[in-house]
Tab-separated table of C-alpha atoms and ligand atoms in Angstrom:
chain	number	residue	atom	x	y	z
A	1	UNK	CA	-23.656	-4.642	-12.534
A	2	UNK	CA	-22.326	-3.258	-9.310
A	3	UNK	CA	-21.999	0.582	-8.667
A	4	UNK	CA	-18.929	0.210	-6.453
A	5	UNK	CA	-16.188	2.004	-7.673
A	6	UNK	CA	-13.749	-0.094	-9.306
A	7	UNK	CA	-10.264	0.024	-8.388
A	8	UNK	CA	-7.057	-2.390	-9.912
A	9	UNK	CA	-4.435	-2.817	-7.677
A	10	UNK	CA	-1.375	-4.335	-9.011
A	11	UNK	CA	2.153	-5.861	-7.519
A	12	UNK	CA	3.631	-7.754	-4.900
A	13	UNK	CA	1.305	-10.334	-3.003
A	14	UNK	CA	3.577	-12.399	-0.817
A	15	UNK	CA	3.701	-13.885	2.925
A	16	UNK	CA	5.756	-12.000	5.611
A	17	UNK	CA	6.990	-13.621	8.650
A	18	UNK	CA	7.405	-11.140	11.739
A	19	UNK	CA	10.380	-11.817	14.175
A	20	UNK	CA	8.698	-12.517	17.502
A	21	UNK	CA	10.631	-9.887	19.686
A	22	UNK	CA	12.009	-6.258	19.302
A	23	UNK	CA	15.590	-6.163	18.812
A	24	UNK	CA	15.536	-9.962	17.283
A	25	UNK	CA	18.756	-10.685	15.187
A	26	UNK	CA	18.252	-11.954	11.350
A	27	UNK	CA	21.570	-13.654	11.500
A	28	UNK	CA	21.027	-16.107	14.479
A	29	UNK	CA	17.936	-18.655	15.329
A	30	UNK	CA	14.915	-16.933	16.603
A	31	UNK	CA	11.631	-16.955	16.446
A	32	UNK	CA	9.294	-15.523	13.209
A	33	UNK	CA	5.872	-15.625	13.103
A	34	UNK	CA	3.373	-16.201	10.272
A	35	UNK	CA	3.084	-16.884	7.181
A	36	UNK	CA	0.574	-13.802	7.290
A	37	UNK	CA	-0.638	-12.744	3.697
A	38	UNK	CA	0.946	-9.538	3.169
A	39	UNK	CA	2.368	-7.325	0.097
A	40	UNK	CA	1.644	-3.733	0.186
A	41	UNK	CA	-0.718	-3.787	-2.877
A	42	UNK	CA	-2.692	-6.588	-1.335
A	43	UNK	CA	-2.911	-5.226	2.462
A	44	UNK	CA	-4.451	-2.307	0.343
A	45	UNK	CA	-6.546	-4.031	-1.811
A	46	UNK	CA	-7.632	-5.993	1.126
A	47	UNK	CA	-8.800	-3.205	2.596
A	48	UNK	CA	-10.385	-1.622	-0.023
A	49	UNK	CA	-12.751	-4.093	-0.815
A	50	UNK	CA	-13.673	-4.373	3.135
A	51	UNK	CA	-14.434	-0.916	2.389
A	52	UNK	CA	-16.881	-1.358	-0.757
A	53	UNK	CA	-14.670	-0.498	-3.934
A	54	UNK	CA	-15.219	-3.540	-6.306
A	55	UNK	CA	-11.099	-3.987	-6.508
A	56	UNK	CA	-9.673	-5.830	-8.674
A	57	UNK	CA	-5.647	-7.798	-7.863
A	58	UNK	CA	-3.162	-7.982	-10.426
A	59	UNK	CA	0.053	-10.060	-9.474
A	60	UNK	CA	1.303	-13.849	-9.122
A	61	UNK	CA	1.797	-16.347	-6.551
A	62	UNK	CA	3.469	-19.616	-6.639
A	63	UNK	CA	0.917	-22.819	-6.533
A	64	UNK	CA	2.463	-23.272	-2.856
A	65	UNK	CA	0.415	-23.092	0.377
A	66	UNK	CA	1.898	-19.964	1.204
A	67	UNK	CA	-0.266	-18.780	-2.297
A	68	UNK	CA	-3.170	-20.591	-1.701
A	69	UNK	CA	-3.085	-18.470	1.873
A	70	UNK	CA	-2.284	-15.228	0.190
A	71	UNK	CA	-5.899	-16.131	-2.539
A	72	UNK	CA	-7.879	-17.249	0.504
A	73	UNK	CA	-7.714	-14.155	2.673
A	74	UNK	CA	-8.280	-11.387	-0.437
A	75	UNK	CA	-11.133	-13.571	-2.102
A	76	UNK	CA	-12.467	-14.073	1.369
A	77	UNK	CA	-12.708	-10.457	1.646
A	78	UNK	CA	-14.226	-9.910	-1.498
A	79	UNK	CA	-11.125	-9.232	-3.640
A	80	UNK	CA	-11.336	-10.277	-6.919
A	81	UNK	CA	-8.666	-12.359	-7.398
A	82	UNK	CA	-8.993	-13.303	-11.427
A	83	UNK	CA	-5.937	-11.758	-12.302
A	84	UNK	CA	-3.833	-13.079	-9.166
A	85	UNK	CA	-1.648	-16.083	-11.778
A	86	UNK	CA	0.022	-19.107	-10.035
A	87	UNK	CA	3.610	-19.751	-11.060
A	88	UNK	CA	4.001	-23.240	-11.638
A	89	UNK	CA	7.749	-23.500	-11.366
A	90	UNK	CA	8.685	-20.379	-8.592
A	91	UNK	CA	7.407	-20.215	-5.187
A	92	UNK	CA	5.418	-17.760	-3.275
A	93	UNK	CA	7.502	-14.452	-2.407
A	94	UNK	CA	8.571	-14.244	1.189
A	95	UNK	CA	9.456	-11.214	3.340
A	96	UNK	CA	10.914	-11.549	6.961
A	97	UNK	CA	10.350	-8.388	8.631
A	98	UNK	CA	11.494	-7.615	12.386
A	99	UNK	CA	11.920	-4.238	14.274
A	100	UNK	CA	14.151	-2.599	16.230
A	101	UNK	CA	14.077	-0.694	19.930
A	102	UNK	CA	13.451	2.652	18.128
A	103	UNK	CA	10.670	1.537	16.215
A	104	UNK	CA	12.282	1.081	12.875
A	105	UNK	CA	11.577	-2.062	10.701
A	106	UNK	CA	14.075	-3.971	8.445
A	107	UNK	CA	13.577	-6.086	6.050
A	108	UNK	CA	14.835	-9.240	4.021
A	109	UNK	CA	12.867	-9.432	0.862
A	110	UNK	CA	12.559	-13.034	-1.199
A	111	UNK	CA	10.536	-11.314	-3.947
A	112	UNK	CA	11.890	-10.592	-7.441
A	113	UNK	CA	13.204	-13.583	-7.781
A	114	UNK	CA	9.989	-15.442	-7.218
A	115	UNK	CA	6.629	-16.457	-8.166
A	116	UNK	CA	5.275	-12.715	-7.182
A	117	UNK	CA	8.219	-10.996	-8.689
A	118	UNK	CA	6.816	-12.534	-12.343
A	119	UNK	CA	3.926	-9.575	-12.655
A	120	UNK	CA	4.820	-8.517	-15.677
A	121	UNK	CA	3.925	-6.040	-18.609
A	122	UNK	CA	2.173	-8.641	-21.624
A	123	UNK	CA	-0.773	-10.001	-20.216
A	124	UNK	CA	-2.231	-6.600	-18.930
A	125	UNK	CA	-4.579	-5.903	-22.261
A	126	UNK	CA	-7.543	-4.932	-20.710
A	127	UNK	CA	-6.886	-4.921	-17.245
A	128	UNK	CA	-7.919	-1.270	-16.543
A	129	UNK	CA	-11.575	-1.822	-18.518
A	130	UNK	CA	-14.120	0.044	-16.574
A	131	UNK	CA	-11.968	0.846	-14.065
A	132	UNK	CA	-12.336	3.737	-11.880
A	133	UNK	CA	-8.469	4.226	-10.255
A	134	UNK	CA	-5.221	2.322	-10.394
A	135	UNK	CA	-3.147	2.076	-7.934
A	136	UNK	CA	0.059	1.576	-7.418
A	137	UNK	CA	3.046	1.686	-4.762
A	138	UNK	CA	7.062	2.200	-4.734
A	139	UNK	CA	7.463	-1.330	-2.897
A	140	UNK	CA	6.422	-3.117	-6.153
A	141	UNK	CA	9.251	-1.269	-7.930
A	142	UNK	CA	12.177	-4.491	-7.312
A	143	UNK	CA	12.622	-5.565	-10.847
A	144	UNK	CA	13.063	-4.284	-14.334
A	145	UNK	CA	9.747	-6.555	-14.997
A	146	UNK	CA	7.871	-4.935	-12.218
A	147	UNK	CA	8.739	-1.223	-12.890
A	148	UNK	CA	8.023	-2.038	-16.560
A	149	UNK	CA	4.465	-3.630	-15.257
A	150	UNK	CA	3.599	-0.293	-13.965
A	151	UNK	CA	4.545	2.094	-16.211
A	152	UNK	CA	2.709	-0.015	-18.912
A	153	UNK	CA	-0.590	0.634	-16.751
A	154	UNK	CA	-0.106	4.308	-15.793
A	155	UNK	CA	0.983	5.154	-19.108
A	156	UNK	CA	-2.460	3.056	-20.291
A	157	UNK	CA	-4.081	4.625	-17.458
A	158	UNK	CA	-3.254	8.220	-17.834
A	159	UNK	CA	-4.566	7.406	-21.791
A	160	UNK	CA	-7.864	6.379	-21.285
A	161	UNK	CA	-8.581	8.867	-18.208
A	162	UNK	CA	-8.722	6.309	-15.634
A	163	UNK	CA	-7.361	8.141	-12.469
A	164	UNK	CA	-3.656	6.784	-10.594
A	165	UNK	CA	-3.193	6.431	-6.795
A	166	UNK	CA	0.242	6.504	-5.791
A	167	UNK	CA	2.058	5.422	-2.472
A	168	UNK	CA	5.885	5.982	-2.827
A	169	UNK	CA	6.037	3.566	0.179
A	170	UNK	CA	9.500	3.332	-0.160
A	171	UNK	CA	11.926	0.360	0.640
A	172	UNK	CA	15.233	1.584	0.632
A	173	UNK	CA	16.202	-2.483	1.059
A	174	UNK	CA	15.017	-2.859	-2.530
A	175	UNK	CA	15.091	0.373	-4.097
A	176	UNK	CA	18.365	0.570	-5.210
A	177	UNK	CA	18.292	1.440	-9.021
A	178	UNK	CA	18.358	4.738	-10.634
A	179	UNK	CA	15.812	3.815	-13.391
A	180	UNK	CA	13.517	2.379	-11.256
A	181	UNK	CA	13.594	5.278	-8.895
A	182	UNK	CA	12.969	7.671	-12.181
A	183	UNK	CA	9.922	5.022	-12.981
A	184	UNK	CA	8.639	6.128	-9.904
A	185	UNK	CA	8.784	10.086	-10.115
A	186	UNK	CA	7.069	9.622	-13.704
A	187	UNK	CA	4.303	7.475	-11.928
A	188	UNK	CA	4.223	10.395	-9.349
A	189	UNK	CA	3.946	12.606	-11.583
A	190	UNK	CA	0.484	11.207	-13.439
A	191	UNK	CA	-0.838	10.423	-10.028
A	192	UNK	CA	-4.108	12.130	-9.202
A	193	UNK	CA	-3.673	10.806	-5.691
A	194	UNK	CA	-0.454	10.949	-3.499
A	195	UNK	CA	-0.979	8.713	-0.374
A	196	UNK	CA	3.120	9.784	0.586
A	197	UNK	CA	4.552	9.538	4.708
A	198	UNK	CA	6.160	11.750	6.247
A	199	UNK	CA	9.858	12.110	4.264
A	200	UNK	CA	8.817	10.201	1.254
A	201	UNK	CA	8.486	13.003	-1.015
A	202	UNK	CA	11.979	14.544	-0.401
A	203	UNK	CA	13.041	11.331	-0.578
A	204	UNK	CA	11.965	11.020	-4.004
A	205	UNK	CA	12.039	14.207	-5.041
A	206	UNK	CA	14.729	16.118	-3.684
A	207	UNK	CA	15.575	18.807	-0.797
A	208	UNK	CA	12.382	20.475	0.362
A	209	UNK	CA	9.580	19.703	3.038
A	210	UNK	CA	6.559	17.117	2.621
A	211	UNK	CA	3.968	20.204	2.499
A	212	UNK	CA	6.488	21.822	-0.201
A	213	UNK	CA	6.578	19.053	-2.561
A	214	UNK	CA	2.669	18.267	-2.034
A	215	UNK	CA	1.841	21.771	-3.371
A	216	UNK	CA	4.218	21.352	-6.320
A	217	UNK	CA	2.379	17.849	-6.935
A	218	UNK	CA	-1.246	19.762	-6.598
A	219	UNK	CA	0.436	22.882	-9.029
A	220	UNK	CA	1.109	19.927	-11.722
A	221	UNK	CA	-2.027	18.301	-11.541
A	222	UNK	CA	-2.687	16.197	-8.685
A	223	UNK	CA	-6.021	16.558	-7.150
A	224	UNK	CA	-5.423	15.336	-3.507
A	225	UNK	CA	-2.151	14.474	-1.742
A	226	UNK	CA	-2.148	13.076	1.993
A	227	UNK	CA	0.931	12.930	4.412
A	228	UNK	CA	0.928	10.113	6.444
A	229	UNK	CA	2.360	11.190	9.845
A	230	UNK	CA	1.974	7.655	11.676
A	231	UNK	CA	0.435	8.435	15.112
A	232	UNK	CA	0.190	11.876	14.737
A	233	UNK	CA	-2.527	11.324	12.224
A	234	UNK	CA	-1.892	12.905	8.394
A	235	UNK	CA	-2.077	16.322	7.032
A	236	UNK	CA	-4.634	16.476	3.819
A	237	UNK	CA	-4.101	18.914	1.001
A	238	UNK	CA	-6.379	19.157	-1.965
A	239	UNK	CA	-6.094	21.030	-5.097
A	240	UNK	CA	-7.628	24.784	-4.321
A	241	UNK	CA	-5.510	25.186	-1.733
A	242	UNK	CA	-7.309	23.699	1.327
A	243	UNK	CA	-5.043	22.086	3.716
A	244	UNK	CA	-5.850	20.318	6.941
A	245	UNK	CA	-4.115	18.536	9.398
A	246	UNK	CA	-6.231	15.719	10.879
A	247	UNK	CA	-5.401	14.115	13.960
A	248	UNK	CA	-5.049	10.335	14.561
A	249	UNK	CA	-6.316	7.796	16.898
A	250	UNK	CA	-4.844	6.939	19.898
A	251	UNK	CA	-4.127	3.213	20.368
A	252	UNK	CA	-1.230	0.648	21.864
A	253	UNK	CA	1.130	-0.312	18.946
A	254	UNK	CA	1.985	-3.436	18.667
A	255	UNK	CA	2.943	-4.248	15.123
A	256	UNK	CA	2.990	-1.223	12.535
A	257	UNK	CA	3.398	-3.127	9.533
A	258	UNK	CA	0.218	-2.204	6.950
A	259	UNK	CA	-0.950	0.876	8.468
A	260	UNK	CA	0.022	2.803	5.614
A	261	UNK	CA	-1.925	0.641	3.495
A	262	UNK	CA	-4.847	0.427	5.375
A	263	UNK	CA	-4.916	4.029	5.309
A	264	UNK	CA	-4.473	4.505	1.250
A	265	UNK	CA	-7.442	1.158	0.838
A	266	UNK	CA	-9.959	3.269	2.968
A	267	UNK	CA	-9.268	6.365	1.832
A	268	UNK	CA	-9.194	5.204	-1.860
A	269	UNK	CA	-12.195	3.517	-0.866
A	270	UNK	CA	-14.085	6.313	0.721
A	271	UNK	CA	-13.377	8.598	-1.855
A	272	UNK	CA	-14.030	7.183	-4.694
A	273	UNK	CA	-17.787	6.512	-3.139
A	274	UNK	CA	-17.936	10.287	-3.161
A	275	UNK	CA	-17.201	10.621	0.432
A	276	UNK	CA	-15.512	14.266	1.302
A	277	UNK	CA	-11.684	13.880	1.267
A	278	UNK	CA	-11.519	15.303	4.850
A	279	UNK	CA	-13.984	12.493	6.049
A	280	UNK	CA	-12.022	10.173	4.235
A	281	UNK	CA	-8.948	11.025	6.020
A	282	UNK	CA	-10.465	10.631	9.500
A	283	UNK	CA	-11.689	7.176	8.541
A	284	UNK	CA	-8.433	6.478	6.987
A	285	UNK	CA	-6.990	7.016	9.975
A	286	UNK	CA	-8.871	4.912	12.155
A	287	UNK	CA	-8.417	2.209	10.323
A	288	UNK	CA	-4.271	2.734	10.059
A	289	UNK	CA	-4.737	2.868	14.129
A	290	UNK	CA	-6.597	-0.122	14.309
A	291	UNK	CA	-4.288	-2.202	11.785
A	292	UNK	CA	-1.769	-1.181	14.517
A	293	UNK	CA	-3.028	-2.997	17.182
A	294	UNK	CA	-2.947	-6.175	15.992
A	295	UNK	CA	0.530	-8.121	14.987
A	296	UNK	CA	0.042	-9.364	11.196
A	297	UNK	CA	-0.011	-6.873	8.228
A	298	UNK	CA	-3.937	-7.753	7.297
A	299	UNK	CA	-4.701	-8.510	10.718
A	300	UNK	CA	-6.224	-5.337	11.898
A	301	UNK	CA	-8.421	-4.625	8.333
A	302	UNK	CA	-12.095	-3.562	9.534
A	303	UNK	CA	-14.824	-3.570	7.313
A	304	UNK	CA	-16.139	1.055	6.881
A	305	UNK	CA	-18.682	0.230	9.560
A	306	UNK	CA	-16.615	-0.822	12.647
A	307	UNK	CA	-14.239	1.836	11.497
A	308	UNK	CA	-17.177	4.458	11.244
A	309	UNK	CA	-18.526	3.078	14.355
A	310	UNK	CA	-15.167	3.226	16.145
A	311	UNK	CA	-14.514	7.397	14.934
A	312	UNK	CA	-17.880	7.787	16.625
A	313	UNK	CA	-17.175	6.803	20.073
A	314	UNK	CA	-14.029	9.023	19.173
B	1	LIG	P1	3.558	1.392	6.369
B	1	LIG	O1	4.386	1.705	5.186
B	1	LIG	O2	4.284	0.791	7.493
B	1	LIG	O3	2.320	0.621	6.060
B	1	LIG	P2	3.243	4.250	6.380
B	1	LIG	O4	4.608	4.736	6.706
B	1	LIG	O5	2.839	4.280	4.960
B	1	LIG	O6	3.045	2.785	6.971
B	1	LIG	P3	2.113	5.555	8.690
B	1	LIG	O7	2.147	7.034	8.705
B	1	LIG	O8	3.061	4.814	9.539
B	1	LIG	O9	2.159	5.079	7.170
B	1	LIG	O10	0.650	5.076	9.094
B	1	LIG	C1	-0.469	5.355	8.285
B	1	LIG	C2	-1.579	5.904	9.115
B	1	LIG	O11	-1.962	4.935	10.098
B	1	LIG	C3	-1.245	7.174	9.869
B	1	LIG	O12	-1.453	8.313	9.057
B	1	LIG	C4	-2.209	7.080	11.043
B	1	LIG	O13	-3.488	7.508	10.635
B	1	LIG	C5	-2.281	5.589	11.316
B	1	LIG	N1	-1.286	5.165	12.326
B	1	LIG	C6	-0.079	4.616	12.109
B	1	LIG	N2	0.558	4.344	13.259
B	1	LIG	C7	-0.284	4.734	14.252
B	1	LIG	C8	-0.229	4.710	15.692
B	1	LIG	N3	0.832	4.238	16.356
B	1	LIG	N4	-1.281	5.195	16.379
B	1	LIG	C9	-2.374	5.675	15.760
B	1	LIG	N5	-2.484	5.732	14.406
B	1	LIG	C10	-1.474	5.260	13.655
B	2	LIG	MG1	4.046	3.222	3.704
């Protein structure tokens, strides 16, 4: 039996295709890159498990290459993939993502309507068994089905004591329904951890600061909540009071798709291996500055020792 901490992740594993250069148009020929494997729950999951949490995938491909791509990189890295179904009929979700000269992203989403939009609530019996911490993100919130998917498993969750992880990661391209929206502040709401960036929280929440709404979160119940603050690192506050900010890593940027979620697998990861929350952070955010440097969303996941080897030489 392994002692790793076991975490579930569940939603959206997909491909993304990158446009090749800033500034490139959706609406004329160009150039995209990939398929990469990609999907915010998976980049995490990913990441996770190169970090040593036994984790555990819950979503759906199509039985299409750009699947069998999606299975190949998170098994290869030690995901467990068991609960990853293949859609006969739909393919493989698809996002095209490209930026813009002020660093902004946008995005054109082929996901609810496909193979790894089907996640859905029957089927989950016994998904959370033995595990440690679910976790869950706002981008997987794109369907009645999929909101409905994850309130099933934090309600289940919150019942049998398991502890929630929560990103917000917020796609205003998708997120366009009330009700999923209020799925999401109930999900925040049971979260133990709150992985949020900078403006998320307002966002979801309503007029007040990140730092603000992160005290109200600890006040209700949350133990830890983290601000991701891109290259400026993250500020850390844990229930007690303590908060910290920690700085980041200086790199070159050159695609900064997945940082988030590189961040939330190794600091999941770290954590729930007992490591202190503040040490978690400053691996956490080596890793988001490495999976910066690299175009691809999985591209730049490091395994906790090139990551701990990397904050040493600082
Ligand atoms: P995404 O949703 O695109 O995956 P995010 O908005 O959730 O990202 P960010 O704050 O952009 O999260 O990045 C997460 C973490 O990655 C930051 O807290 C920081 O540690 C690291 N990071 C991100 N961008 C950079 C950068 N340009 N240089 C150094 N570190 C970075
Ligand atoms: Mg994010």
């Amino acid at each position: 039996m392994s002692l790793a901490p076991r975490l579930v992740c569940v939603g959206e594993v997909l491909v993304e295709m990158v446009a090749e250069e800033i500034g490139q148009s959706a609406a004329e020929p160009g150039h995209w890159i990939g398929p990469y494997p990609s999907g915010a729950p998976a980049i995490l999951a990913d990441q996770a498990a190169l970090c040593g949490a036994d984790v555990s995938m819950i979503g759906c491909v199509g039985a299409d290459p750009f699947g069998d791509a999606c299975l190949a990189r998170l098994e290869g890295d030690g995901v467990d993939v068991g609960r990853i179904a293949r859609d006969r009929e739909l393919p493989t979700g698809v996002a095209f993502v490209r930026y813009h000269e002020d660093g902004s992203r946008s995005f054109i989403f082929h996901v609810a309507d496909s193979a790894s939009g089907q996640v859905d609530a029957a089927g989950l019996a016994g998904a959370l068994e033995g595990a440690d911490c679910l976790h869950l993100m706002g981008s997987s919130a794109f369907s009645d089905r999929s909101v409905g998917a994850m309130l099933t498993l934090a309600r289940d969750a919150s019942a049998r004591g398991v502890r929630i992880s929560f990103d917000p990661n917020i796609r205003p391209e998708m997120l366009t329904r009330e009700a999923h929206l209020q799925g999401l502040r109930e999900i925040l709401g049971r979260a133990s951890y709150v992985l949020a960036s900078e403006g998320e929280l307002p966002a979801l929440l309503g007029d007040g600061s990140d730092t603000d709404w992160a005290r109200v979160l600890l006040g209700r119940g949350a133990e830890i909540v983290v601000i991701k603050r891109g290259e400026k690192g993250c500020t850390l506050l844990q229930r007690g009071g303590s908060e910290e900010d920690v700085p980041g890593t200086p790199v070159a940027e050159v695609d900064p798709t997945g940082a988030g979620d590189c961040f939330g697998g190794t600091f999941l990861a770290a954590v729930l291996q007992g490591v202190p929350p503040v040490q978690a952070a400053r691996y956490a955010n080596v890793a988001g500055a490495l999976s910066v440097t690299e175009r691809g969303p999985m591209s730049g996941n490091r395994r906790l020792d090139e990551i701990i080897d990397r904050l040493a030489q600082g």
